[in-house]
Amino acid sequence: MKQIEIGSDAWVSLLGEIAANYSDGTLIPHEWLRQKFGLKELSLDDFDTTEDFIEGLKRQQFTYMSMIDKLRWQLLEDEKMYIKNIVGDGYQILQPKEQTKYGYDEFIRSVKKAIRESDMIMNNVRSVPPEQQHKDNDLRAKCSILKQMFNGIKANRCV
């Protein structure tokens, strides 16, 4: 089977097949998706060296994840279905009643991560001249205000 092309008739058909055959809360297995994407199982015998085989596996995994990413967003936009990763098993179609909360939780996680990373960057700076230190402190103060606002929003979270 040939690898499916994103945007092709086969791709559009795959979106429809998922919408028609997988109900909310069900799991779409990795194996099924790989087969539908046309990604064959690689064998060491198909490669000259172990290194080539490993490189082939990496390329295929990158292709698979790229296709999953496109599939996720197209299913969301076209079918109003969101799929989340169930590590090792596949992708689960979220129940509509869970989707908004999941989106909110993802937002909170990504903002927390951005805060941690920006704190590390801003608070681990080599020596700078006093005028730059003043500018940097102004930026740190702005970030502190934003963090306080975020913590206030987080505290008022709907459950």
PDB file of C-alpha atoms in Angstrom:
ATOM      1  CA  MET A   1       0.000   0.000   0.000  1.00  0.00           C
ATOM      2  CA  LYS A   2       1.244   3.447  -0.920  1.00  0.00           C
ATOM      3  CA  GLN A   3       1.570   6.202   1.692  1.00  0.00           C
ATOM      4  CA  ILE A   4      -1.512   8.395   1.797  1.00  0.00           C
ATOM      5  CA  GLU A   5      -1.069  12.052   0.864  1.00  0.00           C
ATOM      6  CA  ILE A   6      -2.497  14.713   3.133  1.00  0.00           C
ATOM      7  CA  GLY A   7      -5.341  16.496   1.380  1.00  0.00           C
ATOM      8  CA  SER A   8      -5.861  13.730  -1.185  1.00  0.00           C
ATOM      9  CA  ASP A   9      -9.216  12.056  -1.808  1.00  0.00           C
ATOM     10  CA  ALA A  10      -7.980   9.109   0.268  1.00  0.00           C
ATOM     11  CA  TRP A  11      -7.149  11.504   3.131  1.00  0.00           C
ATOM     12  CA  VAL A  12     -10.605  13.101   3.003  1.00  0.00           C
ATOM     13  CA  SER A  13     -12.116   9.619   2.882  1.00  0.00           C
ATOM     14  CA  LEU A  14     -10.110   8.662   5.992  1.00  0.00           C
ATOM     15  CA  LEU A  15     -11.527  11.644   7.892  1.00  0.00           C
ATOM     16  CA  GLY A  16     -15.044  10.556   6.946  1.00  0.00           C
ATOM     17  CA  GLU A  17     -14.319   6.945   7.862  1.00  0.00           C
ATOM     18  CA  ILE A  18     -13.141   7.939  11.331  1.00  0.00           C
ATOM     19  CA  ALA A  19     -16.178  10.172  11.870  1.00  0.00           C
ATOM     20  CA  ALA A  20     -18.538   7.429  10.710  1.00  0.00           C
ATOM     21  CA  ASN A  21     -16.966   4.436  12.438  1.00  0.00           C
ATOM     22  CA  TYR A  22     -15.493   5.732  15.683  1.00  0.00           C
ATOM     23  CA  SER A  23     -17.790   7.078  18.356  1.00  0.00           C
ATOM     24  CA  ASP A  24     -16.950   9.494  21.141  1.00  0.00           C
ATOM     25  CA  GLY A  25     -14.719   7.943  23.772  1.00  0.00           C
ATOM     26  CA  THR A  26     -13.422   5.155  21.539  1.00  0.00           C
ATOM     27  CA  LEU A  27      -9.791   4.432  20.801  1.00  0.00           C
ATOM     28  CA  ILE A  28      -8.290   4.532  17.320  1.00  0.00           C
ATOM     29  CA  PRO A  29      -5.347   2.115  17.526  1.00  0.00           C
ATOM     30  CA  HIS A  30      -1.883   3.081  16.281  1.00  0.00           C
ATOM     31  CA  GLU A  31      -1.799  -0.045  14.091  1.00  0.00           C
ATOM     32  CA  TRP A  32      -5.038   0.935  12.328  1.00  0.00           C
ATOM     33  CA  LEU A  33      -3.805   4.474  11.741  1.00  0.00           C
ATOM     34  CA  ARG A  34      -0.427   3.309  10.426  1.00  0.00           C
ATOM     35  CA  GLN A  35      -2.192   0.932   8.044  1.00  0.00           C
ATOM     36  CA  LYS A  36      -4.565   3.679   6.858  1.00  0.00           C
ATOM     37  CA  PHE A  37      -1.639   6.079   6.401  1.00  0.00           C
ATOM     38  CA  GLY A  38       0.087   3.442   4.272  1.00  0.00           C
ATOM     39  CA  LEU A  39       3.070   3.160   6.588  1.00  0.00           C
ATOM     40  CA  LYS A  40       4.404  -0.367   6.274  1.00  0.00           C
ATOM     41  CA  GLU A  41       6.087  -2.128   9.151  1.00  0.00           C
ATOM     42  CA  LEU A  42       9.822  -1.823   8.682  1.00  0.00           C
ATOM     43  CA  SER A  43      12.078  -4.847   8.852  1.00  0.00           C
ATOM     44  CA  LEU A  44      15.794  -4.957   9.547  1.00  0.00           C
ATOM     45  CA  ASP A  45      16.127  -7.191   6.469  1.00  0.00           C
ATOM     46  CA  ASP A  46      15.039  -4.268   4.264  1.00  0.00           C
ATOM     47  CA  PHE A  47      18.119  -2.234   5.257  1.00  0.00           C
ATOM     48  CA  ASP A  48      21.841  -2.616   4.670  1.00  0.00           C
ATOM     49  CA  THR A  49      22.844  -1.749   8.219  1.00  0.00           C
ATOM     50  CA  THR A  50      21.323  -1.488  11.676  1.00  0.00           C
ATOM     51  CA  GLU A  51      22.021   2.256  11.571  1.00  0.00           C
ATOM     52  CA  ASP A  52      20.031   2.579   8.329  1.00  0.00           C
ATOM     53  CA  PHE A  53      17.178   0.623   9.929  1.00  0.00           C
ATOM     54  CA  ILE A  54      17.173   2.902  12.987  1.00  0.00           C
ATOM     55  CA  GLU A  55      17.241   5.964  10.735  1.00  0.00           C
ATOM     56  CA  GLY A  56      14.315   4.509   8.766  1.00  0.00           C
ATOM     57  CA  LEU A  57      12.353   3.982  11.984  1.00  0.00           C
ATOM     58  CA  LYS A  58      13.030   7.581  13.025  1.00  0.00           C
ATOM     59  CA  ARG A  59      11.915   8.937   9.644  1.00  0.00           C
ATOM     60  CA  GLN A  60       8.765   6.843   9.739  1.00  0.00           C
ATOM     61  CA  GLN A  61       7.951   7.954  13.297  1.00  0.00           C
ATOM     62  CA  PHE A  62       8.385  11.582  12.244  1.00  0.00           C
ATOM     63  CA  THR A  63       6.095  11.008   9.254  1.00  0.00           C
ATOM     64  CA  TYR A  64       3.517   9.288  11.462  1.00  0.00           C
ATOM     65  CA  MET A  65       3.516  12.085  14.044  1.00  0.00           C
ATOM     66  CA  SER A  66       3.253  14.730  11.306  1.00  0.00           C
ATOM     67  CA  MET A  67       0.271  12.920   9.817  1.00  0.00           C
ATOM     68  CA  ILE A  68      -1.330  12.531  13.252  1.00  0.00           C
ATOM     69  CA  ASP A  69      -0.913  16.238  13.894  1.00  0.00           C
ATOM     70  CA  LYS A  70      -2.614  17.123  10.612  1.00  0.00           C
ATOM     71  CA  LEU A  71      -5.323  14.512  11.236  1.00  0.00           C
ATOM     72  CA  ARG A  72      -5.984  15.883  14.734  1.00  0.00           C
ATOM     73  CA  TRP A  73      -6.564  19.433  13.533  1.00  0.00           C
ATOM     74  CA  GLN A  74      -8.569  18.444  10.465  1.00  0.00           C
ATOM     75  CA  LEU A  75     -10.840  16.184  12.521  1.00  0.00           C
ATOM     76  CA  LEU A  76     -11.335  19.049  14.944  1.00  0.00           C
ATOM     77  CA  GLU A  77     -12.122  21.629  12.280  1.00  0.00           C
ATOM     78  CA  ASP A  78     -14.109  19.436   9.891  1.00  0.00           C
ATOM     79  CA  GLU A  79     -15.810  16.960  12.235  1.00  0.00           C
ATOM     80  CA  LYS A  80     -15.639  18.795  15.603  1.00  0.00           C
ATOM     81  CA  MET A  81     -13.829  15.750  17.023  1.00  0.00           C
ATOM     82  CA  TYR A  82     -10.625  16.015  19.050  1.00  0.00           C
ATOM     83  CA  ILE A  83      -8.276  13.071  19.441  1.00  0.00           C
ATOM     84  CA  LYS A  84      -5.881  12.818  22.359  1.00  0.00           C
ATOM     85  CA  ASN A  85      -2.916  10.521  22.665  1.00  0.00           C
ATOM     86  CA  ILE A  86      -3.262   7.440  24.822  1.00  0.00           C
ATOM     87  CA  VAL A  87       0.414   6.526  25.155  1.00  0.00           C
ATOM     88  CA  GLY A  88       1.243   3.180  23.612  1.00  0.00           C
ATOM     89  CA  ASP A  89      -2.319   2.460  22.468  1.00  0.00           C
ATOM     90  CA  GLY A  90      -3.523   5.072  19.995  1.00  0.00           C
ATOM     91  CA  TYR A  91      -5.764   8.123  19.990  1.00  0.00           C
ATOM     92  CA  GLN A  92      -9.029   8.502  21.829  1.00  0.00           C
ATOM     93  CA  ILE A  93     -11.864  10.631  20.525  1.00  0.00           C
ATOM     94  CA  LEU A  94     -12.836  12.922  23.370  1.00  0.00           C
ATOM     95  CA  GLN A  95     -16.420  13.036  24.519  1.00  0.00           C
ATOM     96  CA  PRO A  96     -17.919  16.440  23.566  1.00  0.00           C
ATOM     97  CA  LYS A  97     -18.708  17.073  27.247  1.00  0.00           C
ATOM     98  CA  GLU A  98     -14.968  16.657  28.062  1.00  0.00           C
ATOM     99  CA  GLN A  99     -13.512  18.598  25.152  1.00  0.00           C
ATOM    100  CA  THR A 100     -13.776  22.144  26.511  1.00  0.00           C
ATOM    101  CA  LYS A 101     -12.307  21.182  29.894  1.00  0.00           C
ATOM    102  CA  TYR A 102      -9.512  19.308  28.143  1.00  0.00           C
ATOM    103  CA  GLY A 103      -8.758  22.409  26.060  1.00  0.00           C
ATOM    104  CA  TYR A 104      -8.714  24.544  29.201  1.00  0.00           C
ATOM    105  CA  ASP A 105      -6.412  22.112  31.002  1.00  0.00           C
ATOM    106  CA  GLU A 106      -4.052  22.076  28.005  1.00  0.00           C
ATOM    107  CA  PHE A 107      -4.032  25.873  28.039  1.00  0.00           C
ATOM    108  CA  ILE A 108      -3.157  25.945  31.752  1.00  0.00           C
ATOM    109  CA  ARG A 109      -0.377  23.371  31.231  1.00  0.00           C
ATOM    110  CA  SER A 110       1.142  25.314  28.341  1.00  0.00           C
ATOM    111  CA  VAL A 111       1.033  28.640  30.226  1.00  0.00           C
ATOM    112  CA  LYS A 112       2.634  27.040  33.302  1.00  0.00           C
ATOM    113  CA  LYS A 113       5.368  25.609  31.104  1.00  0.00           C
ATOM    114  CA  ALA A 114       5.932  28.989  29.412  1.00  0.00           C
ATOM    115  CA  ILE A 115       6.169  30.666  32.822  1.00  0.00           C
ATOM    116  CA  ARG A 116       8.724  28.129  34.081  1.00  0.00           C
ATOM    117  CA  GLU A 117      10.828  28.473  30.940  1.00  0.00           C
ATOM    118  CA  SER A 118      10.713  32.271  30.862  1.00  0.00           C
ATOM    119  CA  ASP A 119      11.593  32.416  34.576  1.00  0.00           C
ATOM    120  CA  MET A 120      14.652  30.254  33.909  1.00  0.00           C
ATOM    121  CA  ILE A 121      15.726  32.464  31.012  1.00  0.00           C
ATOM    122  CA  MET A 122      15.113  35.769  32.808  1.00  0.00           C
ATOM    123  CA  ASN A 123      16.635  34.754  36.142  1.00  0.00           C
ATOM    124  CA  ASN A 124      19.803  33.133  34.847  1.00  0.00           C
ATOM    125  CA  VAL A 125      21.471  36.075  33.142  1.00  0.00           C
ATOM    126  CA  ARG A 126      25.152  36.932  33.145  1.00  0.00           C
ATOM    127  CA  SER A 127      26.211  40.360  34.429  1.00  0.00           C
ATOM    128  CA  VAL A 128      24.887  43.334  32.486  1.00  0.00           C
ATOM    129  CA  PRO A 129      25.474  47.092  32.808  1.00  0.00           C
ATOM    130  CA  PRO A 130      23.260  48.953  35.333  1.00  0.00           C
ATOM    131  CA  GLU A 131      21.062  50.567  32.643  1.00  0.00           C
ATOM    132  CA  GLN A 132      20.335  47.117  31.163  1.00  0.00           C
ATOM    133  CA  GLN A 133      19.699  45.732  34.657  1.00  0.00           C
ATOM    134  CA  HIS A 134      17.032  48.422  35.120  1.00  0.00           C
ATOM    135  CA  LYS A 135      15.332  47.467  31.814  1.00  0.00           C
ATOM    136  CA  ASP A 136      15.528  43.790  32.743  1.00  0.00           C
ATOM    137  CA  ASN A 137      13.980  44.431  36.157  1.00  0.00           C
ATOM    138  CA  ASP A 138      11.089  46.270  34.466  1.00  0.00           C
ATOM    139  CA  LEU A 139      10.468  43.231  32.274  1.00  0.00           C
ATOM    140  CA  ARG A 140      10.663  40.898  35.280  1.00  0.00           C
ATOM    141  CA  ALA A 141       8.095  43.090  37.063  1.00  0.00           C
ATOM    142  CA  LYS A 142       5.751  42.892  34.054  1.00  0.00           C
ATOM    143  CA  CYS A 143       6.096  39.126  34.017  1.00  0.00           C
ATOM    144  CA  SER A 144       5.415  38.999  37.738  1.00  0.00           C
ATOM    145  CA  ILE A 145       2.154  40.904  37.221  1.00  0.00           C
ATOM    146  CA  LEU A 146       1.150  38.515  34.437  1.00  0.00           C
ATOM    147  CA  LYS A 147       1.944  35.511  36.661  1.00  0.00           C
ATOM    148  CA  GLN A 148      -0.217  36.975  39.450  1.00  0.00           C
ATOM    149  CA  MET A 149      -3.068  37.492  36.987  1.00  0.00           C
ATOM    150  CA  PHE A 150      -2.666  33.927  35.726  1.00  0.00           C
ATOM    151  CA  ASN A 151      -2.665  32.535  39.254  1.00  0.00           C
ATOM    152  CA  GLY A 152      -5.888  34.448  39.923  1.00  0.00           C
ATOM    153  CA  ILE A 153      -7.500  32.946  36.822  1.00  0.00           C
ATOM    154  CA  LYS A 154      -6.244  29.482  37.744  1.00  0.00           C
ATOM    155  CA  ALA A 155      -7.671  29.827  41.267  1.00  0.00           C
ATOM    156  CA  ASN A 156     -11.121  30.692  39.872  1.00  0.00           C
ATOM    157  CA  ARG A 157     -11.090  27.677  37.559  1.00  0.00           C
ATOM    158  CA  CYS A 158     -14.362  25.936  36.822  1.00  0.00           C
ATOM    159  CA  VAL A 159     -14.429  22.244  37.683  1.00  0.00           C
TER     160      VAL A 159
END
